[in-house]
Short mmCIF file of C-alpha atoms in Angstrom, two decimals:
data_model
loop_
_atom_site.label_atom_id
_atom_site.label_comp_id
_atom_site.label_asym_id
_atom_site.label_seq_id
_atom_site.Cartn_x
_atom_site.Cartn_y
_atom_site.Cartn_z
CA UNK A 1 132.54 8.37 -14.86
CA UNK A 2 135.74 5.92 -14.45
CA UNK A 3 138.12 8.92 -15.15
CA UNK A 4 135.97 11.71 -12.98
CA UNK A 5 137.12 9.24 -9.90
CA UNK A 6 140.65 8.47 -11.09
CA UNK A 7 140.70 12.69 -10.98
CA UNK A 8 139.03 12.05 -7.86
CA UNK A 9 141.41 9.69 -6.45
CA UNK A 10 143.73 12.48 -7.67
CA UNK A 11 142.90 15.09 -5.84
CA UNK A 12 142.75 12.45 -2.78
CA UNK A 13 146.40 12.66 -2.67
CA UNK A 14 146.55 16.74 -2.84
CA UNK A 15 144.54 16.23 0.33
CA UNK A 16 146.87 13.16 2.08
CA UNK A 17 147.75 13.72 5.47
CA UNK A 18 144.18 14.91 6.24
CA UNK A 19 142.29 11.40 5.16
CA UNK A 20 145.09 8.58 5.79
CA UNK A 21 143.47 10.34 9.44
CA UNK A 22 140.24 9.37 8.97
CA UNK A 23 141.47 6.09 7.42
CA UNK A 24 142.70 5.59 10.79
CA UNK A 25 139.52 6.51 12.62
CA UNK A 26 137.79 3.81 10.41
CA UNK A 27 140.86 1.40 10.44
CA UNK A 28 139.81 1.82 14.94
CA UNK A 29 136.26 1.46 15.05
CA UNK A 30 135.93 -1.14 11.99
CA UNK A 31 139.40 -2.63 13.63
CA UNK A 32 137.90 -3.30 16.84
CA UNK A 33 134.92 -4.74 15.43
CA UNK A 34 136.19 -7.48 13.93
CA UNK A 35 139.53 -8.32 16.70
CA UNK A 36 136.66 -9.39 19.11
CA UNK A 37 134.53 -10.57 16.35
CA UNK A 38 137.35 -13.08 17.05
CA UNK A 39 138.06 -12.83 20.17
CA UNK A 40 134.96 -14.50 20.43
CA UNK A 41 134.98 -16.47 17.85
CA UNK A 42 138.32 -17.72 19.32
CA UNK A 43 136.84 -18.52 22.46
CA UNK A 44 134.20 -19.50 21.86
CA UNK A 45 136.08 -22.43 20.40
CA UNK A 46 138.50 -22.64 23.04
CA UNK A 47 135.62 -23.00 25.43
CA UNK A 48 133.98 -26.30 23.52
CA UNK A 49 137.27 -27.61 23.02
CA UNK A 50 138.94 -27.34 26.36
CA UNK A 51 135.18 -28.96 28.36
CA UNK A 52 133.76 -31.87 26.02
CA UNK A 53 132.95 -34.40 27.79
CA UNK A 54 133.07 -33.14 30.91
CA UNK A 55 129.81 -32.87 32.41
CA UNK A 56 130.74 -32.11 36.06
CA UNK A 57 134.06 -30.84 38.06
CA UNK A 58 134.65 -32.11 42.02
CA UNK A 59 135.49 -29.66 43.55
CA UNK A 60 136.33 -27.92 46.60
CA UNK A 61 133.53 -25.94 48.09
CA UNK A 62 134.03 -21.96 47.09
CA UNK A 63 133.33 -19.77 43.76
CA UNK A 64 131.49 -22.83 40.78
CA UNK A 65 134.10 -19.71 38.52
CA UNK A 66 136.81 -20.16 40.26
CA UNK A 67 136.88 -23.85 40.24
CA UNK A 68 136.02 -24.05 36.52
CA UNK A 69 138.83 -21.69 35.32
CA UNK A 70 141.70 -23.16 37.55
CA UNK A 71 141.02 -26.65 37.13
CA UNK A 72 140.15 -27.18 33.54
CA UNK A 73 142.17 -23.73 32.31
CA UNK A 74 144.83 -23.69 34.33
CA UNK A 75 144.14 -19.57 34.80
CA UNK A 76 142.91 -19.32 38.75
CA UNK A 77 144.57 -20.21 41.47
CA UNK A 78 141.69 -23.61 42.33
CA UNK A 79 139.58 -23.66 45.21
CA UNK A 80 141.71 -25.78 47.35
CA UNK A 81 141.62 -29.50 47.88
CA UNK A 82 140.07 -32.10 47.59
CA UNK A 83 139.08 -35.52 49.94
CA UNK A 84 140.16 -38.38 47.15
CA UNK A 85 138.60 -40.85 49.56
CA UNK A 86 135.11 -39.04 49.67
CA UNK A 87 136.22 -38.01 45.81
CA UNK A 88 136.63 -42.13 45.19
CA UNK A 89 132.82 -43.20 45.83
CA UNK A 90 131.13 -40.35 43.46
CA UNK A 91 133.97 -41.11 40.59
CA UNK A 92 132.94 -44.27 41.11
CA UNK A 93 129.14 -44.19 41.01
CA UNK A 94 127.27 -45.82 38.46
CA UNK A 95 125.88 -42.55 36.46
CA UNK A 96 129.62 -41.97 36.65
CA UNK A 97 131.14 -42.68 32.36
CA UNK A 98 133.97 -41.49 33.60
CA UNK A 99 136.58 -39.84 36.35
CA UNK A 100 139.69 -38.44 35.12
CA UNK A 101 141.15 -37.79 39.01
CA UNK A 102 143.33 -34.78 38.85
CA UNK A 103 146.10 -32.85 41.16
CA UNK A 104 147.66 -29.50 41.04
CA UNK A 105 151.66 -29.97 41.04
CA UNK A 106 154.65 -26.89 41.41
CA UNK A 107 155.48 -25.28 38.85
CA UNK A 108 158.84 -25.00 36.71
CA UNK A 109 159.28 -21.25 35.28
CA UNK A 110 155.69 -20.65 35.63
CA UNK A 111 154.58 -23.95 33.81
CA UNK A 112 151.57 -25.83 35.63
CA UNK A 113 152.89 -29.70 36.17
CA UNK A 114 149.48 -31.84 36.60
CA UNK A 115 149.07 -34.86 39.12
CA UNK A 116 146.04 -37.09 36.25
CA UNK A 117 145.81 -40.65 35.63
CA UNK A 118 146.60 -41.81 32.42
CA UNK A 119 142.82 -41.80 31.51
CA UNK A 120 144.13 -37.52 30.52
CA UNK A 121 146.20 -39.04 27.74
CA UNK A 122 142.71 -40.75 25.46
CA UNK A 123 140.47 -37.59 26.39
CA UNK A 124 143.10 -34.86 25.87
CA UNK A 125 144.22 -36.92 22.35
CA UNK A 126 147.25 -36.56 23.00
CA UNK A 127 149.95 -37.29 19.84
CA UNK A 128 153.44 -37.85 21.13
CA UNK A 129 155.99 -36.56 18.68
CA UNK A 130 158.50 -37.94 20.72
CA UNK A 131 158.99 -41.05 23.07
CA UNK A 132 156.47 -42.45 25.38
CA UNK A 133 153.86 -41.49 27.68
CA UNK A 134 154.71 -41.16 31.65
CA UNK A 135 153.90 -44.56 33.71
CA UNK A 136 156.38 -44.33 36.55
CA UNK A 137 156.31 -41.55 39.53
CA UNK A 138 158.39 -38.41 37.81
CA UNK A 139 158.37 -39.70 34.33
CA UNK A 140 156.59 -36.39 32.68
CA UNK A 141 154.60 -36.13 28.87
CA UNK A 142 155.43 -32.67 28.49
CA UNK A 143 152.79 -30.77 26.36
CA UNK A 144 154.38 -29.24 23.06
CA UNK A 145 153.78 -25.68 23.82
CA UNK A 146 155.24 -26.64 26.82
CA UNK A 147 158.53 -27.89 25.75
CA UNK A 148 159.34 -25.39 23.53
CA UNK A 149 159.29 -23.04 26.01
CA UNK A 150 161.16 -24.50 28.72
CA UNK A 151 163.52 -26.13 25.96
CA UNK A 152 162.29 -29.32 26.73
CA UNK A 153 163.29 -32.91 25.40
CA UNK A 154 163.42 -36.88 26.26
CA UNK A 155 166.15 -37.04 28.87
CA UNK A 156 165.72 -33.63 30.18
CA UNK A 157 165.59 -33.25 33.89
CA UNK A 158 164.01 -30.43 35.74
CA UNK A 159 162.91 -30.30 39.35
CA UNK A 160 159.73 -28.19 40.69
CA UNK A 161 158.97 -25.10 42.47
CA UNK A 162 156.80 -23.99 44.18
CA UNK A 163 156.38 -20.14 43.51
CA UNK A 164 158.97 -18.15 40.52
CA UNK A 165 161.57 -19.57 39.89
CA UNK A 166 164.25 -19.59 42.10
CA UNK A 167 162.72 -18.47 45.30
CA UNK A 168 163.51 -20.84 48.66
CA UNK A 169 161.11 -23.82 47.52
CA UNK A 170 162.71 -25.71 45.27
CA UNK A 171 162.09 -29.23 45.64
CA UNK A 172 165.75 -30.68 45.39
CA UNK A 173 165.40 -34.14 46.06
CA UNK A 174 162.45 -35.10 43.45
CA UNK A 175 163.43 -34.07 39.55
CA UNK A 176 161.23 -35.46 36.60
CA UNK A 177 162.00 -36.87 33.54
CA UNK A 178 160.86 -35.66 30.45
CA UNK A 179 159.74 -39.02 28.51
CA UNK A 180 157.49 -38.38 26.65
CA UNK A 181 156.45 -34.62 24.33
CA UNK A 182 153.10 -34.55 23.08
CA UNK A 183 150.58 -32.70 20.41
CA UNK A 184 148.02 -32.00 22.51
CA UNK A 185 143.77 -30.92 21.31
CA UNK A 186 143.26 -27.82 22.73
CA UNK A 187 146.12 -25.22 24.10
CA UNK A 188 145.84 -25.68 27.16
CA UNK A 189 147.03 -28.99 28.64
CA UNK A 190 149.23 -27.85 24.98
CA UNK A 191 151.36 -25.25 28.07
CA UNK A 192 151.56 -28.25 30.99
CA UNK A 193 153.62 -30.64 32.10
CA UNK A 194 151.05 -34.52 32.73
CA UNK A 195 152.50 -36.29 35.45
CA UNK A 196 151.71 -39.42 37.95
CA UNK A 197 149.04 -38.42 40.45
CA UNK A 198 152.06 -40.12 43.00
CA UNK A 199 154.79 -38.16 41.70
CA UNK A 200 152.19 -35.11 42.57
CA UNK A 201 151.66 -36.26 45.97
CA UNK A 202 155.36 -37.71 47.10
CA UNK A 203 156.64 -34.53 46.54
CA UNK A 204 154.80 -33.56 49.02
CA UNK A 205 154.78 -36.43 51.33
CA UNK A 206 153.13 -33.82 54.62
CA UNK A 207 150.31 -32.71 53.18
CA UNK A 208 147.46 -35.56 52.19
CA UNK A 209 147.14 -37.68 49.33
CA UNK A 210 144.39 -35.50 47.93
CA UNK A 211 142.55 -34.40 43.90
CA UNK A 212 142.51 -31.18 43.74
CA UNK A 213 139.35 -31.44 40.80
CA UNK A 214 138.12 -34.08 40.06
CA UNK A 215 136.72 -33.70 36.02
CA UNK A 216 133.24 -35.75 35.36
CA UNK A 217 131.64 -37.03 32.18
CA UNK A 218 128.25 -38.10 33.41
CA UNK A 219 125.87 -41.05 31.92
CA UNK A 220 123.34 -38.82 30.83
CA UNK A 221 122.37 -35.03 30.94
CA UNK A 222 119.88 -36.14 33.72
CA UNK A 223 122.78 -37.69 36.19
CA UNK A 224 125.10 -34.18 34.77
CA UNK A 225 121.48 -31.92 36.87
CA UNK A 226 121.15 -33.95 39.29
CA UNK A 227 124.00 -35.83 41.06
CA UNK A 228 125.39 -32.08 42.24
CA UNK A 229 122.63 -32.19 44.56
CA UNK A 230 123.74 -35.61 46.25
CA UNK A 231 127.45 -34.37 45.70
CA UNK A 232 127.21 -31.44 47.92
CA UNK A 233 124.69 -32.40 50.47
CA UNK A 234 127.40 -35.79 51.06
CA UNK A 235 129.18 -32.56 52.07
CA UNK A 236 133.26 -32.72 51.53
CA UNK A 237 133.00 -30.14 48.40
CA UNK A 238 131.19 -29.23 45.46
CA UNK A 239 130.28 -30.37 41.62
CA UNK A 240 130.31 -27.35 38.90
CA UNK A 241 128.15 -27.80 35.86
CA UNK A 242 130.39 -26.73 33.34
CA UNK A 243 126.87 -26.01 30.95
CA UNK A 244 125.87 -23.60 33.56
CA UNK A 245 129.03 -21.75 34.13
CA UNK A 246 130.17 -21.59 30.16
CA UNK A 247 126.75 -19.65 29.98
CA UNK A 248 127.22 -17.03 32.55
CA UNK A 249 130.02 -17.23 30.91
CA UNK A 250 129.79 -16.21 27.44
CA UNK A 251 126.25 -14.07 28.87
CA UNK A 252 129.62 -12.03 30.14
CA UNK A 253 131.30 -12.29 27.44
CA UNK A 254 128.97 -11.40 25.48
CA UNK A 255 127.87 -7.85 26.73
CA UNK A 256 131.65 -6.17 27.93
CA UNK A 257 131.80 -7.16 23.50
CA UNK A 258 128.11 -5.55 23.01
CA UNK A 259 129.58 -2.55 24.50
CA UNK A 260 132.60 -3.27 22.24
CA UNK A 261 130.66 -2.83 19.07
CA UNK A 262 129.26 -0.12 20.67
CA UNK A 263 131.61 1.62 20.98
CA UNK A 264 133.37 0.53 17.64
CA UNK A 265 130.38 1.53 16.02
CA UNK A 266 130.52 5.14 17.40
CA UNK A 267 134.18 5.45 15.61
CA UNK A 268 132.79 4.22 12.84
CA UNK A 269 130.93 7.27 12.53
CA UNK A 270 132.43 9.61 13.75
CA UNK A 271 134.52 9.27 10.78
CA UNK A 272 132.12 9.04 8.17
CA UNK A 273 130.86 12.42 9.53
CA UNK A 274 134.38 13.93 8.51
CA UNK A 275 134.36 12.41 5.62
CA UNK A 276 131.83 14.19 4.78
CA UNK A 277 133.27 17.55 6.24
CA UNK A 278 135.82 17.11 4.92
CA UNK A 279 134.09 16.63 1.04
CA UNK A 280 131.34 19.91 1.90
CA UNK A 281 134.39 22.27 2.78
CA UNK A 282 136.81 20.45 -0.16
CA UNK A 283 133.12 21.72 -2.98
CA UNK A 284 132.37 24.99 -1.82
CA UNK A 285 136.28 25.49 -1.88
CA UNK A 286 135.87 24.32 -5.26
CA UNK A 287 133.22 26.46 -6.01
CA UNK A 288 134.07 27.95 -9.00
CA UNK A 289 136.11 24.77 -10.55
CA UNK A 290 133.52 22.76 -10.07
CA UNK A 291 131.18 25.43 -11.73
CA UNK A 292 133.05 24.88 -14.34
CA UNK A 293 133.26 21.61 -15.39
CA UNK A 294 129.36 21.59 -15.17
CA UNK A 295 129.56 24.27 -17.86
CA UNK A 296 131.82 23.10 -19.20
CA UNK A 297 128.60 19.34 -19.57
CA UNK A 298 129.92 17.12 -17.44
CA UNK A 299 126.47 14.79 -15.69
CA UNK A 300 125.64 15.14 -12.56
CA UNK A 301 126.55 11.47 -13.16
CA UNK A 302 130.63 12.36 -13.03
CA UNK A 303 130.62 14.65 -9.98
CA UNK A 304 128.65 12.53 -7.98
CA UNK A 305 131.90 9.63 -9.15
CA UNK A 306 134.56 12.85 -8.64
CA UNK A 307 133.97 13.22 -5.41
CA UNK A 308 132.24 9.24 -4.08
CA UNK A 309 135.90 7.68 -5.44
CA UNK A 310 137.99 9.50 -2.97
CA UNK A 311 135.19 8.95 0.14
CA UNK A 312 135.07 4.39 -0.64
CA UNK A 313 139.59 5.21 -1.59
CA UNK A 314 139.59 6.45 2.27
CA UNK A 315 136.85 3.92 3.57
CA UNK A 316 138.85 0.76 1.44
CA UNK A 317 142.35 2.26 3.56
CA UNK A 318 140.30 1.39 6.51
CA UNK A 319 139.70 -1.84 5.66
CA UNK A 320 142.45 -2.74 4.74
CA UNK A 321 144.40 -1.20 7.60
CA UNK A 322 141.64 -2.97 9.94
CA UNK A 323 142.01 -6.16 8.25
CA UNK A 324 146.17 -6.02 8.42
CA UNK A 325 146.59 -4.97 12.06
CA UNK A 326 143.85 -7.62 13.65
CA UNK A 327 146.14 -9.42 13.97
CA UNK A 328 149.20 -7.74 15.17
CA UNK A 329 145.83 -6.26 18.88
CA UNK A 330 144.64 -10.34 19.46
CA UNK A 331 148.54 -10.49 19.33
CA UNK A 332 148.56 -10.86 23.36
CA UNK A 333 145.72 -13.66 23.24
CA UNK A 334 147.74 -16.35 21.19
CA UNK A 335 147.37 -19.01 23.36
CA UNK A 336 142.90 -18.69 22.55
CA UNK A 337 143.91 -19.78 18.81
CA UNK A 338 142.59 -16.35 16.81
CA UNK A 339 141.77 -17.11 12.90
CA UNK A 340 143.28 -14.25 12.25
CA UNK A 341 144.47 -15.66 8.47
CA UNK A 342 141.29 -16.86 8.27
CA UNK A 343 138.75 -15.06 5.86
CA UNK A 344 135.07 -14.21 8.25
CA UNK A 345 132.60 -12.78 7.09
CA UNK A 346 131.59 -10.38 8.60
CA UNK A 347 135.00 -9.05 7.31
CA UNK A 348 133.05 -8.74 3.55
CA UNK A 349 130.66 -7.81 5.69
CA UNK A 350 132.10 -4.65 7.10
CA UNK A 351 133.76 -3.75 3.52
CA UNK A 352 130.21 -3.42 1.79
CA UNK A 353 128.39 -1.63 5.30
CA UNK A 354 131.50 1.14 4.49
CA UNK A 355 131.80 0.83 0.46
CA UNK A 356 127.17 1.77 0.37
CA UNK A 357 127.74 4.16 3.29
CA UNK A 358 130.55 6.30 0.80
CA UNK A 359 128.13 5.33 -1.65
CA UNK A 360 125.38 7.14 0.28
CA UNK A 361 127.54 9.92 2.03
CA UNK A 362 128.93 10.81 -1.17
CA UNK A 363 125.78 12.24 -2.28
CA UNK A 364 125.52 15.32 0.68
CA UNK A 365 128.66 17.27 -1.20
CA UNK A 366 127.18 16.15 -4.07
CA UNK A 367 124.00 17.89 -3.71
CA UNK A 368 125.62 20.34 -1.98
CA UNK A 369 126.82 21.03 -5.16
CA UNK A 370 124.19 20.21 -7.80
CA UNK A 371 122.27 22.45 -5.60
CA UNK A 372 124.73 25.94 -5.75
CA UNK A 373 124.18 27.83 -9.79
CA UNK A 374 126.29 27.58 -12.66
CA UNK A 375 126.28 31.14 -13.24
CA UNK A 376 126.77 32.10 -9.53
CA UNK A 377 129.47 30.01 -8.61
CA UNK A 378 131.03 31.16 -12.08
CA UNK A 379 131.22 34.79 -10.68
CA UNK A 380 134.04 33.79 -8.59
CA UNK A 381 136.19 31.49 -11.85
CA UNK B 1 79.30 -35.07 11.74
CA UNK B 2 79.41 -34.71 14.63
CA UNK B 3 83.38 -35.52 15.47
CA UNK B 4 84.48 -33.91 12.13
CA UNK B 5 82.89 -31.03 13.54
CA UNK B 6 84.76 -31.10 16.74
CA UNK B 7 87.85 -31.87 14.95
CA UNK B 8 87.78 -28.18 13.57
CA UNK B 9 86.96 -26.34 16.95
CA UNK B 10 90.31 -28.19 18.30
CA UNK B 11 92.10 -27.88 15.75
CA UNK B 12 91.10 -23.85 15.22
CA UNK B 13 91.73 -24.14 19.52
CA UNK B 14 95.64 -23.20 20.74
CA UNK B 15 97.76 -26.48 22.36
CA UNK B 16 96.50 -26.31 25.53
CA UNK B 17 98.77 -25.36 28.79
CA UNK B 18 99.66 -28.47 31.34
CA UNK B 19 101.69 -27.56 34.44
CA UNK B 20 104.00 -28.64 36.09
CA UNK B 21 102.50 -29.50 39.11
CA UNK B 22 100.23 -32.49 36.67
CA UNK B 23 103.48 -33.35 35.17
CA UNK B 24 104.47 -34.45 39.14
CA UNK B 25 101.62 -36.82 39.26
CA UNK B 26 103.43 -39.28 37.49
CA UNK B 27 104.98 -41.53 39.86
CA UNK B 28 108.95 -43.18 39.70
CA UNK B 29 110.43 -46.27 40.57
CA UNK B 30 113.59 -47.68 41.09
CA UNK B 31 114.37 -50.35 38.71
CA UNK B 32 118.21 -51.72 37.98
CA UNK B 33 118.68 -51.26 34.75
CA UNK B 34 121.57 -53.71 33.41
CA UNK B 35 121.82 -52.77 30.52
CA UNK B 36 123.91 -50.21 31.66
CA UNK B 37 124.24 -51.22 34.50
CA UNK B 38 122.95 -48.10 36.89
CA UNK B 39 119.98 -48.16 39.45
CA UNK B 40 117.35 -45.80 36.87
CA UNK B 41 114.00 -44.22 38.44
CA UNK B 42 111.30 -45.72 35.76
CA UNK B 43 107.86 -43.14 35.52
CA UNK B 44 104.76 -44.62 36.09
CA UNK B 45 102.57 -42.58 33.75
CA UNK B 46 98.89 -41.42 35.39
CA UNK B 47 96.37 -42.36 33.00
CA UNK B 48 95.76 -37.62 32.59
CA UNK B 49 99.01 -37.43 31.51
CA UNK B 50 99.48 -40.24 29.47
CA UNK B 51 96.76 -38.92 26.76
CA UNK B 52 98.72 -36.32 26.83
CA UNK B 53 102.15 -39.14 24.61
CA UNK B 54 102.36 -37.69 21.37
CA UNK B 55 99.96 -33.85 21.89
CA UNK B 56 100.66 -31.03 21.30
CA UNK B 57 100.72 -28.77 24.87
CA UNK B 58 102.19 -26.01 25.33
CA UNK B 59 104.19 -25.88 28.79
CA UNK B 60 106.73 -22.51 30.80
CA UNK B 61 110.06 -22.80 32.99
CA UNK B 62 113.12 -22.50 33.04
CA UNK B 63 115.89 -22.57 30.86
CA UNK B 64 119.26 -25.34 31.44
CA UNK B 65 122.21 -25.43 29.40
CA UNK B 66 122.29 -29.29 28.81
CA UNK B 67 125.47 -28.82 26.80
CA UNK B 68 128.43 -26.66 26.86
CA UNK B 69 128.20 -25.12 23.08
CA UNK B 70 125.21 -23.43 24.17
CA UNK B 71 123.12 -25.66 22.19
CA UNK B 72 120.77 -27.91 23.95
CA UNK B 73 118.74 -27.18 26.37
CA UNK B 74 115.95 -28.76 29.05
CA UNK B 75 113.29 -26.69 30.41
CA UNK B 76 112.72 -27.31 34.13
CA UNK B 77 109.79 -26.43 36.92
CA UNK B 78 112.42 -24.91 39.69
CA UNK B 79 115.55 -21.88 39.37
CA UNK B 80 118.59 -24.35 38.88
CA UNK B 81 120.34 -22.90 41.83
CA UNK B 82 117.27 -24.22 43.48
CA UNK B 83 117.15 -27.17 42.23
CA UNK B 84 119.25 -29.70 41.85
CA UNK B 85 121.95 -28.60 44.11
CA UNK B 86 119.36 -27.16 47.17
CA UNK B 87 116.98 -30.28 46.79
CA UNK B 88 112.68 -31.36 45.83
CA UNK B 89 112.96 -31.45 42.62
CA UNK B 90 113.17 -34.92 40.82
CA UNK B 91 112.81 -36.24 37.47
CA UNK B 92 109.20 -35.39 37.25
CA UNK B 93 110.67 -31.51 37.12
CA UNK B 94 112.42 -30.95 33.90
CA UNK B 95 111.80 -32.28 30.09
CA UNK B 96 114.56 -32.82 28.11
CA UNK B 97 113.53 -30.36 25.29
CA UNK B 98 114.36 -30.06 20.86
CA UNK B 99 113.89 -27.28 18.82
CA UNK B 100 112.23 -26.91 15.80
CA UNK B 101 114.81 -24.44 15.08
CA UNK B 102 118.01 -24.65 16.73
CA UNK B 103 121.44 -22.46 17.93
CA UNK B 104 118.94 -20.33 19.70
CA UNK B 105 121.17 -19.18 22.89
CA UNK B 106 119.16 -18.38 26.49
CA UNK B 107 119.77 -17.56 29.63
CA UNK B 108 120.01 -20.09 32.99
CA UNK B 109 117.46 -19.51 34.62
CA UNK B 110 115.06 -17.46 31.90
CA UNK B 111 111.49 -18.16 31.41
CA UNK B 112 110.39 -18.70 28.43
CA UNK B 113 107.10 -20.91 27.12
CA UNK B 114 107.72 -23.55 25.13
CA UNK B 115 104.83 -25.29 22.16
CA UNK B 116 105.57 -28.38 21.08
CA UNK B 117 104.81 -32.21 21.19
CA UNK B 118 104.93 -34.24 23.76
CA UNK B 119 106.88 -37.69 24.43
CA UNK B 120 106.45 -39.34 26.99
CA UNK B 121 108.79 -42.36 28.33
CA UNK B 122 108.99 -44.71 31.58
CA UNK B 123 112.43 -45.78 30.88
CA UNK B 124 114.00 -43.54 28.71
CA UNK B 125 117.66 -44.08 29.29
CA UNK B 126 120.73 -41.13 28.47
CA UNK B 127 117.07 -39.17 27.46
CA UNK B 128 114.54 -37.53 30.30
CA UNK B 129 111.33 -39.10 31.35
CA UNK B 130 110.05 -35.76 29.97
CA UNK B 131 110.67 -33.99 26.51
CA UNK B 132 109.37 -31.70 23.88
CA UNK B 133 110.04 -32.60 20.08
CA UNK B 134 109.88 -30.42 17.08
CA UNK B 135 109.67 -27.18 20.08
CA UNK B 136 108.67 -23.43 19.23
CA UNK B 137 109.09 -20.16 21.81
CA UNK B 138 105.32 -19.28 21.46
CA UNK B 139 105.03 -15.95 22.96
CA UNK B 140 100.83 -14.71 24.02
#
C-alpha cells in the first residue's frame, strides 16, 4: 500500500496548482477555527488577569460595560467622574476589603497617564526593572511596554496633553519625571504611565479633585451582591459588577465565535467537496490506466492507498498552512497575549478530524473505480 | 417495621421542592462581628426551615455570576437587575451554590432548578446564610 500511496502523491504533484488551491481553502477553514480558539483563550485569560480581586467598580452613572472597559481595560472613555467625598464613604465601608481609586490623566503619544494609590502597585504585582515606585506628585512609574513605546528611561521628563500629540492642549507647566520602570501582571497596566493621584489633580487645577473610578474588593460575595443597591440609591454614582459584565461579554463573544466556527466549518466542507470532485474526475480520466493496474493484480487496498495519499496530503498541507498562518493573523491582537506558539488540543483535534475525513472521503473515488468493470475500461487502454 | 417502610418510601420520592417564600420566613438581625469588624446579619431560622438542614431539596431560581472566571454562581429569587440594583431583596433571597460538577457556565438570570443538600448558617461569615451543596441541575 505504501508504494501505491507514493505513486498517489506523485500524481498529486502533477496537479499541484489545483491541490495548492484546495490546501489553501482547507487552511482558511481550519485557520479560522484555530485563531478563534486562541482569541477566546486569550481574552478569557485577559479578563481574569485584569479583574482578579475586583468585586465592584464605582463609576459615574452610565453604561456599566463602558465603565468596565474604561476603568479596567482603558478601551473606552470613562462614563464621567465620581465625587471623591462620596466615593470615600464607600471606600471606607466595613464590607470593603480594598479600595483602589483611579484618576485619568492626560495622554502622552496616546499612552494614558493614570493617577493611582500605592495599593494599586501592590494589586498589579509590579516588579520593578529599574528605579523605584513614585511617592511624590509628578513622579511616574512606567509600565514596561509603555516605557518601550515612548523610549522612556529613569529621569526622562515629559508633558501630558489632551487628545493627540502636539495639539494645543499641552500642559507645559507640569512636567512628569520617570522614577521607575516595571513589569506588571496583566497586559493593560503594562502599557500605562502611573503617577500619584495628586499629579493628575494638580494638572487640572480648575477641575475638582475627583476620581474617574474606584475598584473595590469586598469582604464577602454577599457584600458584592448587596452593596450596588445602596451605592446606587446614594445617588451620585453606580457600582458595576465585573462578574455580571464579564458574563454578558462572554455571552456576546460566544455568539460571535459560534458564527465564526460555523463559517470555518462550512469553508472546510467546501474544500473537502472540492477535493472529492478533483479525484473523482481524476479517476474518470485515468479509468483505463487504473483498470490496467487492476488487471495486473493491484488490490482494492492499493487503489485506496493511491487515492487516499493525495487526500491526506492536501489536508495535511492545509492544516500546516493554517497552523503557521494563525501566528500571523492574531498579531493585531498582540496586547491580549495570544498563546500562539502553544500547542493547543484543538490543533491536534483538527488534524485528526482532517485525516479521518480524508480516509472516509477517499472511499468515494475508490468505490467509483472499483465499480467500473475492468473489461470495458480496458477497451480504452 | 413501619419505620423501615417509611424510610424506603421517602427514598423513592423526589427531593421536596422548597420555595423562596418559605425561606423568606427566616428573620434576620444585625449583629456586630468583632472578628471582622463589620456589622453582619444573623439569621434566626424558624423550625420549618431548620428541619431542612442537611436535607436533599430542590429549588428554582435565577443564576447570578459571583466571580469573573464564570465558575462560581449564586441562586437568586429575583433577576439580577431587578433585585440587587432596585431593592426589595434581602439575604433570604439568595443562596450560595456549590456545584457537583464544577465548570458549567450559565448566563446571568438563566432560570435553573437545582437539587442538592441545603446547608443553613445563622452567621455565615464570608459565605451565604443558605447554601446548596453538591448541587446538580434538575430537569423535569
